[in-house]
Short mmCIF file of C-alpha atoms in Angstrom, two decimals:
data_model
loop_
_atom_site.label_atom_id
_atom_site.label_comp_id
_atom_site.label_asym_id
_atom_site.label_seq_id
_atom_site.Cartn_x
_atom_site.Cartn_y
_atom_site.Cartn_z
CA MET A 1 1.15 -2.01 -11.24
CA ASN A 2 -1.11 -0.31 -13.74
CA LEU A 3 -4.73 0.65 -14.27
CA ASP A 4 -5.64 -2.91 -15.27
CA ASP A 5 -4.44 -4.16 -11.87
CA VAL A 6 -6.72 -1.66 -10.12
CA ARG A 7 -9.65 -2.70 -12.29
CA ALA A 8 -8.92 -6.34 -11.47
CA ALA A 9 -8.93 -5.44 -7.76
CA ALA A 10 -12.28 -3.70 -8.25
CA ARG A 11 -13.70 -6.99 -9.55
CA VAL A 12 -12.35 -8.85 -6.52
CA LEU A 13 -13.91 -6.26 -4.20
CA ASP A 14 -17.24 -6.04 -6.00
CA GLY A 15 -19.98 -6.98 -3.57
CA VAL A 16 -17.48 -7.22 -0.70
CA ALA A 17 -16.20 -3.68 -0.12
CA HIS A 18 -18.63 -0.80 0.31
CA ARG A 19 -18.94 1.71 -2.50
CA THR A 20 -18.43 4.70 -0.26
CA PRO A 21 -20.29 7.99 -0.78
CA VAL A 22 -18.97 11.13 -2.44
CA MET A 23 -20.00 14.31 -0.64
CA THR A 24 -19.74 18.02 -1.38
CA SER A 25 -19.59 21.21 0.66
CA ARG A 26 -20.27 24.75 -0.54
CA THR A 27 -17.69 26.03 1.92
CA LEU A 28 -14.99 24.00 0.20
CA GLY A 29 -16.29 24.91 -3.27
CA ASP A 30 -18.76 23.62 -5.84
CA GLY A 31 -16.09 21.60 -7.61
CA VAL A 32 -14.71 19.80 -4.54
CA PHE A 33 -15.68 16.15 -4.06
CA LEU A 34 -14.99 14.24 -0.83
CA LYS A 35 -14.57 10.47 -1.13
CA CYS A 36 -15.66 9.23 2.29
CA GLU A 37 -13.71 6.08 3.07
CA SER A 38 -14.70 6.55 6.70
CA PHE A 39 -17.78 4.55 5.64
CA GLN A 40 -15.71 1.65 4.31
CA ARG A 41 -15.79 -1.74 6.02
CA GLY A 42 -13.41 -1.56 8.95
CA GLY A 43 -13.82 2.21 8.96
CA ALA A 44 -11.02 3.05 6.49
CA PHE A 45 -9.76 2.54 2.93
CA LYS A 46 -7.39 -0.16 4.19
CA PHE A 47 -9.98 -2.93 3.74
CA ARG A 48 -9.68 -2.56 -0.03
CA GLY A 49 -5.98 -3.41 -0.15
CA ALA A 50 -6.00 -6.05 2.56
CA TYR A 51 -8.86 -8.02 1.02
CA ASN A 52 -7.29 -7.84 -2.44
CA PHE A 53 -3.96 -9.06 -1.02
CA LEU A 54 -5.44 -11.93 1.00
CA SER A 55 -7.58 -13.02 -1.95
CA SER A 56 -4.40 -13.49 -4.00
CA LEU A 57 -2.78 -15.95 -1.56
CA ASP A 58 -2.34 -19.59 -2.51
CA GLU A 59 -3.48 -22.50 -0.35
CA GLU A 60 -0.12 -22.92 1.40
CA GLU A 61 0.06 -19.20 2.28
CA ARG A 62 -3.49 -19.24 3.62
CA ALA A 63 -2.82 -22.36 5.67
CA ARG A 64 0.07 -20.64 7.46
CA GLY A 65 -2.22 -17.80 8.48
CA VAL A 66 -1.45 -14.12 8.06
CA CYS A 67 0.16 -11.51 10.27
CA ALA A 68 0.60 -7.75 10.12
CA ILE A 69 1.88 -4.78 12.08
CA SER A 70 -0.28 -1.67 12.35
CA SER A 71 -1.45 1.10 14.66
CA GLY A 72 -5.01 0.25 13.80
CA ASN A 73 -6.58 0.69 10.36
CA HIS A 74 -4.48 -1.89 8.53
CA ALA A 75 -4.78 -4.15 11.56
CA GLN A 76 -8.56 -3.94 11.38
CA ALA A 77 -8.56 -4.46 7.62
CA VAL A 78 -6.39 -7.59 7.81
CA ALA A 79 -8.37 -9.00 10.72
CA LEU A 80 -11.70 -8.42 8.95
CA SER A 81 -10.47 -9.71 5.59
CA ALA A 82 -9.02 -12.81 7.25
CA ARG A 83 -12.31 -13.50 9.01
CA GLU A 84 -14.22 -13.12 5.73
CA LEU A 85 -11.86 -15.53 3.94
CA GLY A 86 -11.51 -18.03 6.80
CA ILE A 87 -7.81 -17.34 7.43
CA ARG A 88 -6.14 -17.21 10.87
CA ALA A 89 -4.66 -13.78 11.70
CA ALA A 90 -2.25 -12.33 14.27
CA ILE A 91 -1.58 -8.59 14.54
CA LEU A 92 1.27 -6.70 16.20
CA MET A 93 0.02 -3.31 17.42
CA PRO A 94 1.69 -0.44 19.29
CA GLU A 95 1.01 -0.31 23.01
CA ASP A 96 -0.39 3.21 22.57
CA ALA A 97 -2.70 2.35 19.66
CA PRO A 98 -6.15 3.96 20.07
CA PRO A 99 -8.33 1.74 22.30
CA ALA A 100 -11.14 1.75 19.73
CA LYS A 101 -8.81 0.24 17.15
CA LEU A 102 -7.49 -2.41 19.54
CA ALA A 103 -11.07 -3.36 20.43
CA ALA A 104 -12.08 -3.59 16.78
CA VAL A 105 -9.19 -5.90 15.87
CA ASP A 106 -10.04 -8.13 18.82
CA GLY A 107 -13.69 -8.09 17.78
CA TYR A 108 -12.82 -9.34 14.30
CA GLY A 109 -11.19 -12.38 15.89
CA ALA A 110 -7.48 -11.72 15.34
CA GLU A 111 -4.86 -12.46 17.97
CA ILE A 112 -3.14 -9.27 19.20
CA GLU A 113 0.40 -8.70 20.45
CA THR A 114 1.68 -5.26 21.42
CA TYR A 115 5.08 -3.53 21.22
CA ASP A 116 6.67 -0.18 22.05
CA ARG A 117 6.76 1.75 18.77
CA TYR A 118 9.26 4.26 20.18
CA SER A 119 11.92 1.66 20.95
CA MET A 120 11.93 -0.27 17.67
CA PRO A 121 11.29 0.83 14.06
CA GLN A 122 8.02 -0.49 12.68
CA VAL A 123 9.63 -2.31 9.75
CA GLN A 124 12.06 -4.15 12.04
CA ALA A 125 9.33 -5.03 14.55
CA GLY A 126 7.10 -6.37 11.78
CA ARG A 127 9.89 -8.43 10.23
CA GLU A 128 10.79 -10.04 13.56
CA PHE A 129 7.12 -10.71 14.31
CA ALA A 130 6.58 -12.47 10.97
CA GLU A 131 9.74 -14.58 11.38
CA ARG A 132 8.74 -15.63 14.88
CA ARG A 133 5.17 -16.47 13.89
CA GLN A 134 6.08 -18.14 10.57
CA MET A 135 2.96 -16.63 9.01
CA THR A 136 2.34 -14.85 5.71
CA PHE A 137 3.14 -11.18 6.27
CA VAL A 138 0.67 -8.62 4.95
CA THR A 139 2.43 -5.31 4.41
CA ALA A 140 0.39 -2.20 5.14
CA TYR A 141 1.36 -0.44 1.92
CA ASP A 142 4.52 -1.67 0.15
CA ASP A 143 3.02 -4.14 -2.31
CA PRO A 144 1.26 -3.70 -5.68
CA ARG A 145 -1.72 -5.79 -4.53
CA ILE A 146 -2.27 -3.51 -1.54
CA ALA A 147 -1.94 -0.39 -3.70
CA ALA A 148 -4.21 -1.75 -6.43
CA GLY A 149 -6.93 -2.41 -3.87
CA ALA A 150 -6.53 1.06 -2.38
CA GLY A 151 -6.63 2.59 -5.85
CA THR A 152 -10.19 1.36 -6.35
CA ALA A 153 -11.27 4.31 -4.16
CA ALA A 154 -10.00 6.72 -6.83
CA LEU A 155 -11.60 4.64 -9.57
CA GLU A 156 -14.99 4.95 -7.86
CA LEU A 157 -14.46 8.67 -7.23
CA LEU A 158 -13.90 9.33 -10.93
CA GLU A 159 -16.92 7.24 -11.88
CA ASP A 160 -19.15 9.17 -9.47
CA ALA A 161 -17.73 12.70 -9.70
CA GLY A 162 -16.41 12.77 -13.25
CA GLU A 163 -13.08 14.06 -14.51
CA LEU A 164 -10.81 15.71 -11.93
CA ASP A 165 -8.07 18.30 -12.32
CA LEU A 166 -6.62 17.79 -8.83
CA LEU A 167 -6.58 14.99 -6.26
CA LEU A 168 -5.55 15.35 -2.60
CA VAL A 169 -4.51 12.14 -0.87
CA PRO A 170 -3.35 11.48 2.71
CA VAL A 171 0.10 9.91 2.45
CA GLY A 172 1.89 7.69 4.93
CA GLY A 173 3.75 4.67 3.61
CA GLY A 174 2.35 5.38 0.15
CA GLY A 175 -0.04 2.53 -0.66
CA LEU A 176 -3.13 4.70 -1.02
CA MET A 177 -1.17 7.32 -2.91
CA ALA A 178 0.43 4.80 -5.28
CA GLY A 179 -2.92 3.27 -6.15
CA CYS A 180 -4.83 6.54 -6.51
CA ALA A 181 -2.08 8.30 -8.46
CA THR A 182 -1.87 5.36 -10.86
CA VAL A 183 -5.59 5.65 -11.59
CA ILE A 184 -5.69 9.43 -11.95
CA LYS A 185 -2.60 9.72 -14.14
CA ALA A 186 -3.76 6.87 -16.39
CA LEU A 187 -7.24 8.28 -16.97
CA HIS A 188 -6.49 12.01 -16.75
CA PRO A 189 -2.76 12.55 -17.37
CA GLY A 190 -3.00 16.31 -16.94
CA ALA A 191 -4.44 16.11 -13.42
CA ARG A 192 -2.25 17.05 -10.46
CA VAL A 193 -1.85 14.66 -7.52
CA ILE A 194 -0.84 16.12 -4.16
CA GLY A 195 -0.06 14.17 -1.01
CA VAL A 196 -0.80 15.51 2.46
CA GLU A 197 1.09 14.43 5.57
CA ALA A 198 1.91 15.48 9.12
CA SER A 199 5.53 14.39 9.58
CA GLY A 200 7.20 15.52 6.35
CA VAL A 201 9.09 12.26 5.75
CA VAL A 202 7.56 11.69 2.31
CA LYS A 203 8.05 15.31 1.24
CA ARG A 204 11.67 15.32 2.40
CA SER A 205 12.34 11.95 0.73
CA LEU A 206 10.94 13.12 -2.61
CA GLU A 207 12.96 16.32 -2.41
CA ALA A 208 16.11 14.32 -1.61
CA GLY A 209 15.46 11.80 -4.37
CA GLU A 210 15.82 8.91 -1.92
CA ARG A 211 14.03 7.50 1.08
CA ILE A 212 15.10 9.18 4.28
CA GLN A 213 14.43 7.86 7.77
CA ILE A 214 13.28 9.91 10.74
CA PRO A 215 12.57 9.13 14.40
CA VAL A 216 9.01 8.08 15.16
CA PRO A 217 7.05 11.34 14.71
CA ARG A 218 4.89 12.66 17.51
CA HIS A 219 1.68 14.13 16.12
CA ILE A 220 -2.00 13.28 16.38
CA ALA A 221 -2.29 11.52 13.00
CA ASP A 222 -1.57 8.00 14.29
CA GLY A 223 -2.24 6.53 10.85
CA GLN A 224 0.81 8.42 9.54
CA MET A 225 3.34 7.67 12.26
CA LEU A 226 5.86 6.14 9.88
CA THR A 227 9.61 6.68 9.88
CA GLN A 228 10.21 6.01 6.17
CA PRO A 229 8.18 5.71 2.96
CA GLY A 230 7.78 2.28 1.43
CA GLU A 231 10.50 1.07 -0.93
CA TRP A 232 8.21 0.13 -3.83
CA THR A 233 5.69 2.89 -3.21
CA PHE A 234 8.43 5.53 -3.11
CA GLU A 235 9.39 4.79 -6.71
CA VAL A 236 5.74 5.10 -7.79
CA MET A 237 5.41 8.40 -5.93
CA ARG A 238 8.60 9.75 -7.48
CA GLU A 239 7.06 9.19 -10.90
CA LEU A 240 3.45 10.24 -10.33
CA VAL A 241 3.12 12.64 -7.38
CA ASP A 242 3.28 16.35 -8.20
CA ASP A 243 3.73 17.70 -4.68
CA VAL A 244 3.38 16.97 -0.97
CA VAL A 245 2.16 19.51 1.60
CA LEU A 246 2.24 19.42 5.40
CA CYS A 247 -0.47 20.05 7.97
CA SER A 248 -0.11 20.78 11.68
CA ASP A 249 -2.09 19.21 14.51
CA ASP A 250 -4.17 22.38 14.88
CA GLU A 251 -5.02 22.37 11.18
CA ILE A 252 -6.03 18.70 11.35
CA LEU A 253 -8.25 19.37 14.38
CA ALA A 254 -9.90 22.28 12.57
CA ALA A 255 -10.68 19.96 9.65
CA MET A 256 -12.11 17.27 11.93
CA ALA A 257 -14.36 19.88 13.54
CA PHE A 258 -15.41 21.25 10.13
CA LEU A 259 -16.30 17.80 8.80
CA PHE A 260 -18.27 17.01 11.94
CA ASP A 261 -20.13 20.33 12.12
CA ARG A 262 -20.86 20.86 8.43
CA LEU A 263 -21.10 17.37 6.94
CA LYS A 264 -21.80 15.27 10.06
CA LEU A 265 -18.73 13.16 9.33
CA VAL A 266 -16.69 11.61 12.11
CA THR A 267 -13.09 11.35 10.95
CA GLU A 268 -9.82 10.35 12.54
CA PRO A 269 -6.87 12.77 12.31
CA SER A 270 -5.14 11.09 9.38
CA GLY A 271 -8.50 10.73 7.66
CA ALA A 272 -9.17 14.47 7.79
CA ILE A 273 -5.70 15.67 6.80
CA ALA A 274 -6.37 16.12 3.08
CA THR A 275 -9.39 18.28 3.92
CA ALA A 276 -7.15 20.20 6.34
CA ALA A 277 -4.83 21.12 3.47
CA LEU A 278 -7.73 22.81 1.68
CA LEU A 279 -9.10 24.61 4.72
CA ALA A 280 -5.64 25.87 5.74
CA GLY A 281 -4.94 27.17 2.25
CA HIS A 282 -1.93 24.92 1.61
CA VAL A 283 -3.64 23.90 -1.64
CA ARG A 284 -5.82 26.34 -3.59
CA PRO A 285 -8.02 24.67 -6.22
CA GLU A 286 -8.85 28.01 -7.93
CA GLY A 287 -11.73 26.50 -9.87
CA ALA A 288 -10.13 23.11 -10.51
CA ARG A 289 -12.38 20.09 -10.10
CA THR A 290 -10.86 18.60 -6.97
CA GLY A 291 -11.10 15.19 -5.33
CA VAL A 292 -10.28 14.78 -1.63
CA LEU A 293 -9.74 11.40 0.00
CA ILE A 294 -11.12 11.09 3.52
CA SER A 295 -9.16 7.99 4.35
CA GLY A 296 -10.75 6.84 7.61
CA GLY A 297 -12.97 7.46 10.58
CA ASN A 298 -11.62 5.13 13.25
CA VAL A 299 -11.60 7.38 16.27
CA GLY A 300 -13.36 6.32 19.45
CA LEU A 301 -15.81 8.63 21.21
CA GLU A 302 -13.49 9.31 24.13
CA ARG A 303 -10.56 10.28 21.88
CA PHE A 304 -12.76 12.33 19.55
CA VAL A 305 -14.22 14.31 22.46
CA GLY A 306 -10.74 14.72 23.96
CA LEU A 307 -9.30 16.04 20.69
CA MET A 308 -12.21 18.38 20.14
CA GLY A 309 -12.24 19.63 23.75
#
């Protein structure tokens, strides 16, 4: 995957995906720009990659229908993209997925099955689900088409905010990071790209030089509850990512409250984590023009109030 692939994805998404706003906050600094993917269709950046992936399928792959495994945002993105393209979709979701995300996937018309995420690794559960359903599997992150679609968020950010010296990206399996880092490093090679996560699996894998596997993490960032980075995305991150920092649940909650109080943004925990890294001082821009990806806002009222209480 390269910059041309991301630009091609931008053409596919033109007029379909929302061009999400870029916001600023004096508290964060005059040179900090927040790319608000919480306003994307489906409530998160995931729509970009899913739609780009589904658009690439041939007639036979579309006829089989598509399936995916996700705690919510990718599930919603696949369900919505499938509805837009007239493709049948089935989604495997954890039993403890946020109710708002389950309801959204159902509302988009996809069939839902549930599983216990603590008894079976996500990759294994997804593989078995796809084999049983005999449908085209849509990975949440580990494919160049997914990453290229996600990378269009960084492309728009640069077009709207101008050149950046630093980009902070929430990192889970690595699709968003792979796409965004590809864009930034191609257009501004001297810029630093830093991932932000809650579990530490990506940071530890990069430090070890190989993908490590951990038990299912227990933190509030449900969009980052992965046990291992993606195989393809890991190689991209090894090449392009400068650092990864960690944020605690309390730091994430503080960022969600800040974004709500100061910018009137409703964000989910994984969506606010890059902002949390700034507020907690894990990353200090020190005058650098800084982009921050707010990756999603899919948190229901009941959960948001409960987290903020």
